[in-house]
XYZ file of C-alpha atoms in Angstrom:
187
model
C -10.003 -173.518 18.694
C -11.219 -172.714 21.999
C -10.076 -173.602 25.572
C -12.009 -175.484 27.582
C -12.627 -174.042 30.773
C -11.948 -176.568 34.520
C -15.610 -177.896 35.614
C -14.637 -179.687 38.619
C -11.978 -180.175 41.082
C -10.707 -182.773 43.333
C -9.553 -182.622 46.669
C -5.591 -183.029 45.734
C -5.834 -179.541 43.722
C -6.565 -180.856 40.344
C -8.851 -179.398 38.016
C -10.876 -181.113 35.520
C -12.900 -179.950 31.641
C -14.352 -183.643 32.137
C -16.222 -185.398 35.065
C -14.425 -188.721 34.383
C -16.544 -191.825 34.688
C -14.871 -193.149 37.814
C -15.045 -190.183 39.576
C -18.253 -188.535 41.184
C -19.418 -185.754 43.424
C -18.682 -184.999 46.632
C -19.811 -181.697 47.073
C -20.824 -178.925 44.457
C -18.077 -179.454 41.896
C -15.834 -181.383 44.336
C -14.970 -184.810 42.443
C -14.095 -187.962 44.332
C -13.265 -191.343 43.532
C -16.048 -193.442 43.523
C -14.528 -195.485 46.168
C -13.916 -192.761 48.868
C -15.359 -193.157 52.196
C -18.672 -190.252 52.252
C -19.370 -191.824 48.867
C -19.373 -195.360 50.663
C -21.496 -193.833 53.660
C -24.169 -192.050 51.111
C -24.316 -195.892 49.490
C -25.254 -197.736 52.818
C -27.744 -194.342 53.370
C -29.163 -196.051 49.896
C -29.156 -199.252 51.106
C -30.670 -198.039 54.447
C -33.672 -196.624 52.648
C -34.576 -199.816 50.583
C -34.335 -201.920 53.688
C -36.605 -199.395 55.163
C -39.246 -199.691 52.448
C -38.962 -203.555 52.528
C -39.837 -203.807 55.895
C -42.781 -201.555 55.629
C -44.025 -203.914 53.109
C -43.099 -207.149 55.409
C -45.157 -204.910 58.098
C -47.800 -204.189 56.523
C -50.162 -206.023 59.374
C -49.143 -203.333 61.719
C -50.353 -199.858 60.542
C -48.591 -197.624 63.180
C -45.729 -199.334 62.717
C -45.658 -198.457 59.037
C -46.427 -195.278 60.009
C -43.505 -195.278 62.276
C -40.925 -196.310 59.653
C -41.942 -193.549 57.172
C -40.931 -191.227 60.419
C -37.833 -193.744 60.193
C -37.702 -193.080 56.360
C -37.630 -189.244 56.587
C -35.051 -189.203 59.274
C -32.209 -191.031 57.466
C -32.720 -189.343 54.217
C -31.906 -186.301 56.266
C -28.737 -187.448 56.523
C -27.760 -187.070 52.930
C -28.657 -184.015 53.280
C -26.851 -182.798 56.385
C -23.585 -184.315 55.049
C -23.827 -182.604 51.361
C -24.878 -179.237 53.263
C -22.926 -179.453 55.938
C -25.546 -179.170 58.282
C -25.919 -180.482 61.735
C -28.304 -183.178 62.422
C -31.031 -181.364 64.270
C -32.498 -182.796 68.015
C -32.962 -186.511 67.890
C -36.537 -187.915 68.627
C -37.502 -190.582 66.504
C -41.326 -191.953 66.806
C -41.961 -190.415 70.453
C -38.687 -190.645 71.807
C -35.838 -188.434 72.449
C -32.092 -189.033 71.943
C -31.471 -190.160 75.702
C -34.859 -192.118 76.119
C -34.073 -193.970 73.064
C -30.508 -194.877 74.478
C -32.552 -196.187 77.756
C -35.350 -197.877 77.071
C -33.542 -199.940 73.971
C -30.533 -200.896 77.393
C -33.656 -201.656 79.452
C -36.914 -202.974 77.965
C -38.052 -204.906 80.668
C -38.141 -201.671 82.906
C -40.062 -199.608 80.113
C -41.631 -201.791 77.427
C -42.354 -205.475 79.929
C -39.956 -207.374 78.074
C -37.035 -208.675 78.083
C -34.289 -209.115 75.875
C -34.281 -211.903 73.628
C -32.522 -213.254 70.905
C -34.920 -213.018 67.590
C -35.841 -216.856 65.895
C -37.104 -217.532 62.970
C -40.482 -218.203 64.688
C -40.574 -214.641 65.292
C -42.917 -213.356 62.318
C -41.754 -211.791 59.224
C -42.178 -207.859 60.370
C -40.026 -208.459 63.900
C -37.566 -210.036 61.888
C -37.436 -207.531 58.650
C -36.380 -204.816 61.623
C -33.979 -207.019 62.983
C -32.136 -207.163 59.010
C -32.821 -203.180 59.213
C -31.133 -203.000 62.462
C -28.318 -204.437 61.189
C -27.792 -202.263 58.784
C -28.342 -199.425 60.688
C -24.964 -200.905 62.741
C -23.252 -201.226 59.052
C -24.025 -197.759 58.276
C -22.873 -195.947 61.620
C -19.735 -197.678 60.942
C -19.630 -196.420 56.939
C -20.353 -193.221 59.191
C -17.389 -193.557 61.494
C -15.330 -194.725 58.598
C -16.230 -191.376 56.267
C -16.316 -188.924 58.847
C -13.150 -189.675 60.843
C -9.907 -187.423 60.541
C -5.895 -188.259 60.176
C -6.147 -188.714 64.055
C -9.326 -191.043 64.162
C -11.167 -187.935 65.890
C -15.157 -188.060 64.779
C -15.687 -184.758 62.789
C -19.841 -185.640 62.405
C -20.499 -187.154 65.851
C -23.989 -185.725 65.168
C -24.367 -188.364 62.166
C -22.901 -191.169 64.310
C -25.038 -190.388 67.095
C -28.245 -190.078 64.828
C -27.267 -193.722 63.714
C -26.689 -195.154 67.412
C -30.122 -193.926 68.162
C -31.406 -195.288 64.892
C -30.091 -198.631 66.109
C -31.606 -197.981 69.496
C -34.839 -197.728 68.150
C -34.781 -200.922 65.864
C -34.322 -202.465 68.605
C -37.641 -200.964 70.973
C -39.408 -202.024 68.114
C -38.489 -205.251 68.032
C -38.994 -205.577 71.722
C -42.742 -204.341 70.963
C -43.134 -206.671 68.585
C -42.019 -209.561 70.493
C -44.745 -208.247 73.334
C -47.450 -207.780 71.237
C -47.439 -203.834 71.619
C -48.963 -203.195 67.755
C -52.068 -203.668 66.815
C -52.581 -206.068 63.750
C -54.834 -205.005 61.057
């Protein structure tokens, strides 16, 4: 007979032959429950990424802002990435704008983009409100964010994630301030 040799560990000390079914990886051959919160945050990164792809379809009048969302794209699947890795998110700047500009003009579009804010309708068109539903889930998924990387104290350990998500959020919302002003060209 031979011995089976531990695969995989989990973060209590226990080693594992098996990868049980309710159980997957967190990192190398790390095992987690399925339920635990980076495995949550990696799910809404999944969901992030379809909503992303839907609303390039629903935008599909408005070629740079297609263009724009597979910028979008690119940038959240980073994340994965950076949390597997352990890497930090690089410098912000998502489709022209920097961390800081992105914070300003989505608290001020009058001042930068000529319009106001505005609470979306259904009147609104199907791309402006396909990034509104993707903004939203942006907000979901910075707090799966705050929820996975938070420690016994509630201090942020990957404010660099968060952060990449607030600005995310910031620029859902520029968008749909273009939109509403007529800022992208329709095919």
């Amino acid at each position: 007979e031979t011995e089976q040799r531990p695969k995989y560990r989990t973060l209590a000390g226990a080693v594992l032959a098996e990868k049980p079914e309710h159980m997957t990886h967190l990192k190398g051959n790390v095992l987690v429950f399925k339920d635990h919160p980076r495995i949550a945050f990696r799910g809404m990164i999944d969901a992030l990424e379809a909503e992303i792809l839907l609303t390039q379809q629903a935008s599909a009048a408005y070629p740079r802002l297609v263009s724009e969302l597979e910028e979008v794209l690119s940038f959240v699947r980073n994340f994965i990435r950076c949390d597997v890795l352990d890497e930090p998110l690089k410098d912000i700047r998502l489709c022209g704008y920097d961390a800081g500009q992105l914070r300003e003009y989505s608290h001020y579009p009058d001042k930068y983009l000529g319009q106001p804010h505005f609470l979306p309708s259904h009147t609104d068109g199907a791309a402006l409100l396909a990034v509104n539903k993707l903004r939203t889930l942006v907000r979901q998924t910075e707090l799966a964010a705050y929820a996975a990387f938070q420690d016994a104290d509630g201090a942020v350990t990957r404010g660099d994630i968060i952060l990449g998500l607030n600005r995310l959020s910031s620029l859902m919302w520029i968008i749909m301030c273009k939109l509403k002003g007529g800022q992208y060209e329709r095919n």
